[in-house]
Amino acid sequence: MTDAPPDAPQGIAFTLDGVDEITFARILRDVMRDDAFRRPLQIQAQEPRPGSPARLTLVFRPDERTRAVEAMQRLKTVLLRHGVQVDSVRVPGGD
């Protein structure tokens, strides 16, 4: 069994199907300016490419889980402001 260490970073992953490059750049701009996403949280971004949707992952350590869930809710608000439908969200340990 290859369990991750208990303090290993985790991520809440958002898949953003149908988001174009301009909208994605605007979303990233808003996220980078928002205190909800300040360190120690991190945002990993994958821009949209042909055949591959945009992705945003909110990375956090387990001791920051509460703050990460709050940031996830804030990210949903940012996405809605840009008219983005969230196609899927994967939350670790959310089963």
Short mmCIF file of N, CA and C in Angstrom, two decimals:
data_model
loop_
_atom_site.label_atom_id
_atom_site.label_comp_id
_atom_site.label_asym_id
_atom_site.label_seq_id
_atom_site.Cartn_x
_atom_site.Cartn_y
_atom_site.Cartn_z
N MET A 1 0.85 -1.18 0.00
CA MET A 1 0.00 0.00 0.00
C MET A 1 0.90 1.24 0.00
N THR A 2 0.58 2.23 -0.82
CA THR A 2 1.39 3.44 -0.94
C THR A 2 0.60 4.65 -0.46
N ASP A 3 0.34 4.69 0.83
CA ASP A 3 -0.38 5.83 1.40
C ASP A 3 0.54 7.04 1.47
N ALA A 4 -0.01 8.20 1.21
CA ALA A 4 0.75 9.44 1.30
C ALA A 4 0.95 9.78 2.77
N PRO A 5 2.04 10.46 3.10
CA PRO A 5 2.25 10.89 4.49
C PRO A 5 1.08 11.76 4.93
N PRO A 6 0.76 11.73 6.22
CA PRO A 6 -0.41 12.49 6.70
C PRO A 6 -0.33 13.99 6.47
N ASP A 7 0.87 14.54 6.32
CA ASP A 7 1.01 15.98 6.10
C ASP A 7 1.27 16.33 4.64
N ALA A 8 1.10 15.36 3.74
CA ALA A 8 1.32 15.59 2.31
C ALA A 8 0.28 16.57 1.76
N PRO A 9 0.68 17.42 0.82
CA PRO A 9 -0.29 18.35 0.22
C PRO A 9 -1.44 17.60 -0.45
N GLN A 10 -2.60 18.22 -0.40
CA GLN A 10 -3.80 17.71 -1.05
C GLN A 10 -4.30 18.78 -2.01
N GLY A 11 -5.25 18.42 -2.86
CA GLY A 11 -5.75 19.41 -3.80
C GLY A 11 -7.22 19.23 -4.08
N ILE A 12 -7.91 20.35 -4.23
CA ILE A 12 -9.31 20.37 -4.68
C ILE A 12 -9.24 20.78 -6.14
N ALA A 13 -9.61 19.85 -7.02
CA ALA A 13 -9.44 20.05 -8.46
C ALA A 13 -10.75 20.43 -9.13
N PHE A 14 -10.71 21.50 -9.92
CA PHE A 14 -11.85 21.98 -10.70
C PHE A 14 -11.56 21.74 -12.17
N THR A 15 -12.48 21.12 -12.89
CA THR A 15 -12.40 20.97 -14.34
C THR A 15 -13.36 21.98 -14.94
N LEU A 16 -12.86 22.80 -15.87
CA LEU A 16 -13.64 23.90 -16.44
C LEU A 16 -13.80 23.70 -17.94
N ASP A 17 -14.71 22.84 -18.32
CA ASP A 17 -14.95 22.55 -19.73
C ASP A 17 -15.53 23.78 -20.43
N GLY A 18 -15.03 24.06 -21.62
CA GLY A 18 -15.59 25.13 -22.44
C GLY A 18 -15.10 26.53 -22.12
N VAL A 19 -14.14 26.67 -21.20
CA VAL A 19 -13.60 27.99 -20.87
C VAL A 19 -12.53 28.34 -21.89
N ASP A 20 -12.65 29.53 -22.49
CA ASP A 20 -11.64 29.95 -23.45
C ASP A 20 -10.46 30.61 -22.73
N GLU A 21 -9.40 30.88 -23.49
CA GLU A 21 -8.17 31.41 -22.90
C GLU A 21 -8.37 32.78 -22.25
N ILE A 22 -9.15 33.63 -22.86
CA ILE A 22 -9.37 34.97 -22.31
C ILE A 22 -10.12 34.89 -20.98
N THR A 23 -11.18 34.11 -20.94
CA THR A 23 -11.93 33.95 -19.69
C THR A 23 -11.04 33.33 -18.62
N PHE A 24 -10.25 32.33 -19.00
CA PHE A 24 -9.36 31.68 -18.05
C PHE A 24 -8.36 32.70 -17.47
N ALA A 25 -7.81 33.55 -18.32
CA ALA A 25 -6.87 34.57 -17.85
C ALA A 25 -7.55 35.54 -16.88
N ARG A 26 -8.79 35.90 -17.16
CA ARG A 26 -9.53 36.80 -16.26
C ARG A 26 -9.79 36.13 -14.91
N ILE A 27 -10.14 34.86 -14.95
CA ILE A 27 -10.37 34.11 -13.71
C ILE A 27 -9.08 34.09 -12.89
N LEU A 28 -7.96 33.76 -13.53
CA LEU A 28 -6.68 33.71 -12.82
C LEU A 28 -6.33 35.07 -12.22
N ARG A 29 -6.57 36.14 -12.97
CA ARG A 29 -6.30 37.49 -12.46
C ARG A 29 -7.09 37.73 -11.18
N ASP A 30 -8.38 37.40 -11.20
CA ASP A 30 -9.22 37.61 -10.01
C ASP A 30 -8.76 36.76 -8.83
N VAL A 31 -8.40 35.52 -9.11
CA VAL A 31 -7.96 34.62 -8.04
C VAL A 31 -6.65 35.13 -7.42
N MET A 32 -5.73 35.56 -8.25
CA MET A 32 -4.43 36.01 -7.74
C MET A 32 -4.55 37.29 -6.91
N ARG A 33 -5.60 38.05 -7.12
CA ARG A 33 -5.81 39.30 -6.37
C ARG A 33 -6.66 39.10 -5.12
N ASP A 34 -7.18 37.91 -4.91
CA ASP A 34 -8.11 37.64 -3.81
C ASP A 34 -7.38 37.04 -2.61
N ASP A 35 -7.53 37.65 -1.44
CA ASP A 35 -6.86 37.18 -0.23
C ASP A 35 -7.29 35.77 0.20
N ALA A 36 -8.42 35.30 -0.27
CA ALA A 36 -8.88 33.96 0.09
C ALA A 36 -7.89 32.89 -0.38
N PHE A 37 -7.07 33.21 -1.37
CA PHE A 37 -6.16 32.23 -1.96
C PHE A 37 -4.70 32.47 -1.59
N ARG A 38 -4.48 33.28 -0.54
CA ARG A 38 -3.09 33.59 -0.15
C ARG A 38 -2.41 32.36 0.46
N ARG A 39 -1.12 32.42 0.51
CA ARG A 39 -0.33 31.34 1.09
C ARG A 39 -0.77 31.10 2.52
N PRO A 40 -0.70 29.87 2.98
CA PRO A 40 -0.01 28.73 2.39
C PRO A 40 -0.80 27.99 1.30
N LEU A 41 -2.01 28.43 0.98
CA LEU A 41 -2.74 27.80 -0.13
C LEU A 41 -2.03 28.14 -1.44
N GLN A 42 -2.18 27.27 -2.42
CA GLN A 42 -1.59 27.50 -3.74
C GLN A 42 -2.63 27.18 -4.80
N ILE A 43 -2.55 27.88 -5.91
CA ILE A 43 -3.40 27.57 -7.06
C ILE A 43 -2.50 27.03 -8.17
N GLN A 44 -2.84 25.85 -8.65
CA GLN A 44 -2.17 25.30 -9.82
C GLN A 44 -3.15 25.44 -10.98
N ALA A 45 -2.67 25.95 -12.09
CA ALA A 45 -3.54 26.23 -13.23
C ALA A 45 -3.05 25.50 -14.48
N GLN A 46 -4.00 24.94 -15.20
CA GLN A 46 -3.72 24.36 -16.52
C GLN A 46 -4.65 25.05 -17.50
N GLU A 47 -4.07 25.80 -18.41
CA GLU A 47 -4.88 26.56 -19.37
C GLU A 47 -5.60 25.60 -20.32
N PRO A 48 -6.68 26.09 -20.91
CA PRO A 48 -7.41 25.24 -21.87
C PRO A 48 -6.57 25.03 -23.12
N ARG A 49 -6.65 23.81 -23.63
CA ARG A 49 -5.95 23.46 -24.88
C ARG A 49 -6.90 22.63 -25.71
N PRO A 50 -6.67 22.55 -27.00
CA PRO A 50 -7.55 21.73 -27.84
C PRO A 50 -7.64 20.29 -27.30
N GLY A 51 -8.86 19.87 -27.03
CA GLY A 51 -9.08 18.53 -26.51
C GLY A 51 -8.86 18.36 -25.03
N SER A 52 -8.49 19.44 -24.34
CA SER A 52 -8.21 19.36 -22.90
C SER A 52 -8.79 20.60 -22.21
N PRO A 53 -9.70 20.40 -21.27
CA PRO A 53 -10.32 21.54 -20.59
C PRO A 53 -9.35 22.23 -19.64
N ALA A 54 -9.69 23.46 -19.29
CA ALA A 54 -8.93 24.19 -18.28
C ALA A 54 -9.14 23.49 -16.93
N ARG A 55 -8.13 23.60 -16.09
CA ARG A 55 -8.22 23.03 -14.74
C ARG A 55 -7.60 24.02 -13.75
N LEU A 56 -8.21 24.08 -12.59
CA LEU A 56 -7.65 24.82 -11.46
C LEU A 56 -7.63 23.86 -10.28
N THR A 57 -6.51 23.82 -9.58
CA THR A 57 -6.40 22.98 -8.40
C THR A 57 -5.96 23.85 -7.24
N LEU A 58 -6.72 23.79 -6.16
CA LEU A 58 -6.42 24.50 -4.93
C LEU A 58 -5.64 23.53 -4.05
N VAL A 59 -4.35 23.79 -3.87
CA VAL A 59 -3.46 22.88 -3.14
C VAL A 59 -3.28 23.39 -1.71
N PHE A 60 -3.34 22.44 -0.76
CA PHE A 60 -3.25 22.81 0.66
C PHE A 60 -2.70 21.64 1.46
N ARG A 61 -2.21 21.93 2.64
CA ARG A 61 -1.79 20.90 3.58
C ARG A 61 -3.01 20.54 4.44
N PRO A 62 -3.05 19.33 4.96
CA PRO A 62 -4.22 18.90 5.74
C PRO A 62 -4.61 19.86 6.88
N ASP A 63 -3.64 20.49 7.51
CA ASP A 63 -3.97 21.41 8.61
C ASP A 63 -4.62 22.71 8.11
N GLU A 64 -4.64 22.93 6.80
CA GLU A 64 -5.29 24.10 6.20
C GLU A 64 -6.61 23.73 5.52
N ARG A 65 -7.14 22.55 5.80
CA ARG A 65 -8.34 22.05 5.12
C ARG A 65 -9.53 23.00 5.25
N THR A 66 -9.79 23.50 6.46
CA THR A 66 -10.94 24.40 6.66
C THR A 66 -10.79 25.64 5.79
N ARG A 67 -9.61 26.22 5.79
CA ARG A 67 -9.36 27.40 4.96
C ARG A 67 -9.49 27.07 3.48
N ALA A 68 -9.04 25.87 3.09
CA ALA A 68 -9.13 25.45 1.69
C ALA A 68 -10.59 25.29 1.26
N VAL A 69 -11.43 24.75 2.12
CA VAL A 69 -12.85 24.59 1.78
C VAL A 69 -13.50 25.96 1.64
N GLU A 70 -13.13 26.90 2.49
CA GLU A 70 -13.65 28.27 2.36
C GLU A 70 -13.17 28.89 1.05
N ALA A 71 -11.91 28.67 0.69
CA ALA A 71 -11.37 29.19 -0.57
C ALA A 71 -12.07 28.53 -1.75
N MET A 72 -12.42 27.25 -1.62
CA MET A 72 -13.13 26.55 -2.69
C MET A 72 -14.48 27.23 -2.94
N GLN A 73 -15.18 27.59 -1.87
CA GLN A 73 -16.46 28.28 -2.03
C GLN A 73 -16.26 29.64 -2.70
N ARG A 74 -15.19 30.32 -2.33
CA ARG A 74 -14.88 31.61 -2.95
C ARG A 74 -14.57 31.43 -4.44
N LEU A 75 -13.84 30.38 -4.77
CA LEU A 75 -13.52 30.11 -6.17
C LEU A 75 -14.79 29.84 -6.97
N LYS A 76 -15.72 29.14 -6.40
CA LYS A 76 -17.00 28.91 -7.08
C LYS A 76 -17.68 30.24 -7.38
N THR A 77 -17.62 31.18 -6.44
CA THR A 77 -18.22 32.50 -6.64
C THR A 77 -17.51 33.24 -7.78
N VAL A 78 -16.18 33.19 -7.79
CA VAL A 78 -15.41 33.84 -8.86
C VAL A 78 -15.81 33.25 -10.21
N LEU A 79 -15.91 31.93 -10.28
CA LEU A 79 -16.26 31.27 -11.54
C LEU A 79 -17.66 31.67 -12.00
N LEU A 80 -18.60 31.72 -11.08
CA LEU A 80 -19.97 32.12 -11.45
C LEU A 80 -19.99 33.55 -11.97
N ARG A 81 -19.19 34.42 -11.38
CA ARG A 81 -19.12 35.81 -11.83
C ARG A 81 -18.68 35.89 -13.30
N HIS A 82 -17.89 34.92 -13.73
CA HIS A 82 -17.41 34.87 -15.11
C HIS A 82 -18.29 33.98 -15.98
N GLY A 83 -19.43 33.55 -15.44
CA GLY A 83 -20.37 32.74 -16.21
C GLY A 83 -19.87 31.33 -16.48
N VAL A 84 -19.00 30.82 -15.62
CA VAL A 84 -18.41 29.50 -15.82
C VAL A 84 -19.17 28.45 -15.04
N GLN A 85 -19.56 27.43 -15.74
CA GLN A 85 -20.19 26.26 -15.14
C GLN A 85 -19.08 25.32 -14.69
N VAL A 86 -19.10 24.91 -13.43
CA VAL A 86 -18.11 23.96 -12.94
C VAL A 86 -18.60 22.57 -13.28
N ASP A 87 -17.82 21.87 -14.12
CA ASP A 87 -18.22 20.54 -14.58
C ASP A 87 -17.92 19.47 -13.55
N SER A 88 -16.82 19.61 -12.86
CA SER A 88 -16.53 18.65 -11.79
C SER A 88 -15.58 19.26 -10.79
N VAL A 89 -15.74 18.83 -9.55
CA VAL A 89 -14.86 19.23 -8.46
C VAL A 89 -14.49 17.95 -7.72
N ARG A 90 -13.21 17.76 -7.48
CA ARG A 90 -12.77 16.58 -6.74
C ARG A 90 -12.14 17.06 -5.45
N VAL A 91 -12.72 16.64 -4.31
CA VAL A 91 -12.25 17.03 -2.99
C VAL A 91 -11.65 15.80 -2.32
N PRO A 92 -10.37 15.85 -1.91
CA PRO A 92 -9.79 14.68 -1.25
C PRO A 92 -10.46 14.44 0.10
N GLY A 93 -10.69 13.19 0.42
CA GLY A 93 -11.32 12.84 1.68
C GLY A 93 -12.76 13.26 1.78
N GLY A 94 -13.36 13.64 0.67
CA GLY A 94 -14.75 14.11 0.68
C GLY A 94 -15.76 13.02 0.46
N ASP A 95 -15.31 11.76 0.49
CA ASP A 95 -16.21 10.63 0.23
C ASP A 95 -17.17 10.41 1.38
#
